[in-house]
Amino acid sequence: MKYIKCLILAVVLFGAVSCSVDRVPETQLSDATFWLSENDLNSAANYLYTFLPSIPLYEDNMSIDGFAVEPNSISNGTRTVPNWDDYYTNSYKLIRAACNIIAKAPKAVSAGIDPGIVNKYVAEAKFFRAWAYYNLVKRYGDVILVTTPLASDAKELTAARTNREIVYDTIYADLDFAATNLQLPTVMGAANYGRISRTAVWAVESRAALFAGTWNKFHNMGEWRKHLERSKNAAEKIMQSGEHSLYTGGYFNLYQYQAEGMNNKENVMVRRYGSNDADIISYHNVPMAMVSGGVINPTKYLVDAYLMKDGLPIDKSPLYKTPDSIIQVFDNRDKRLSETVMKRGDNFSLTAKFVVSTHSTGYTYRKFVIQEDMGKSRSYIDYTIIRYAEVLLNYAEAKYELDGGISDADLNRTINLLRDRGEVAHLTNAFATANALNLREEIRRERRVELSMEGFRYWDLLRWKTAEVELPRPVLGAYFFKEEYLALGYAWNPNVNAGNFIMPESGDMRTFIPQRDYLWPLPLTELSMNPNLVQNPNWN
């Protein structure tokens, strides 16, 4: 019976598969016996959680803050129009499943299920539909908008793209419903940790609205203030809720098992992986991939962005001394640098200490490197999709962009809380003026270092319209102390530039076309199936 139930669920949720904007047939033999209990609704909603993103191991390689062992075609501008795009397809699979729940879950009321319980599962479905549409718009701009299960002859199967502002209206409406009908984390309790809470809804609203508002502002695309007001207000609700706070167990430990669970109030939205081999939800291999595989390595640009302890950049601070060894890069710096990038003597396995990096940039990431998981093919460390730190950063940026400035009081409850755990001097308006610092750039710097290697930088460059300046530069790594490498027993001979900095990719191999590369190309298979679907500009 359990097997039959799972098979029925798959048919109910997946429907027919013929194109990304797909239909779920209006008549299913299973519908008459399915949407009748809370267990049915819970099972249907659980499927949506399988679409939560995994640890963004590669996304910072799309910016210039990370580099793998070979060039990234998105970062260096060499990608072409794909035949298919799994992200596009999977996003519409999620939308299709969410629409199916939204349309059919109310049947459970007639079966005696409390309407409040039904609304909870509809709210989860609307949250996931909003999540999918936000991520589609972020990549492709205008997209096809579908809000109901589609019949086999539905006109939406060959619809044109909907203006992104209308899509955002749908996103906000879905999130408003979700926030009204879902509970706060403390009310949900530990048994429901990992399910979408009211604060997670507000956090996604803050993220999505910040993207929309800054995109419109810097790309001169029209109304932007309403989006930034939404972003600020959503972040403010979380800040005033008392549900969340920054983790006090150390920045490095945020990415270790000890920071898992709802006792860590910094966790807002989480993809859970389980606990061990006996308690598996799913698993990944991020620790080994980073250290042994070198799938992402920090660049000089990211390392240089970390402030000195006095709150000044390296080109302004009297504390900065040109390093004469690899480890001196970390001297007098924001503590988060040494908790993000490996240095000699750091533990990286149960039996070994880190010595030096011979990966592409000469730097190695520390985040998500877990001693007990090194040397194994699997890790169960959860991925915190949204941390409270991001909420604070969203508030500070939205506030600054709306008002053209930010008060010291708002800096103290956002940016300076993050600087405290990096043991960095506070940012104030007077400090910025005295040291010729640009407050916007300092807020953006804080976002860059706090959220490094968590999949934000590339998208931030797009929404700020600075990718055309940042991405075409040569990829640079650490200064190459050749004699130090030899003394440690490493005869590494990487490519270096005239300044003796490791250069895994030169600038003449990189390009960014502003008229094309701020939006992603639609896959050819989708264009071939829908004559009304128009490709994004200049993608031939």
mmCIF file of C-alpha atoms in Angstrom, residues 379 426 471 490 504:
data_model
loop_
_atom_site.group_PDB
_atom_site.id
_atom_site.type_symbol
_atom_site.label_atom_id
_atom_site.label_comp_id
_atom_site.label_asym_id
_atom_site.label_seq_id
_atom_site.Cartn_x
_atom_site.Cartn_y
_atom_site.Cartn_z
ATOM 1 C CA SER A 379 28.525 15.005 3.924
ATOM 2 C CA HIS A 426 32.424 50.159 13.206
ATOM 3 C CA LEU A 471 33.964 40.508 -15.125
ATOM 4 C CA TYR A 490 56.026 22.131 -3.623
ATOM 5 C CA PRO A 504 44.835 31.497 -14.109
#
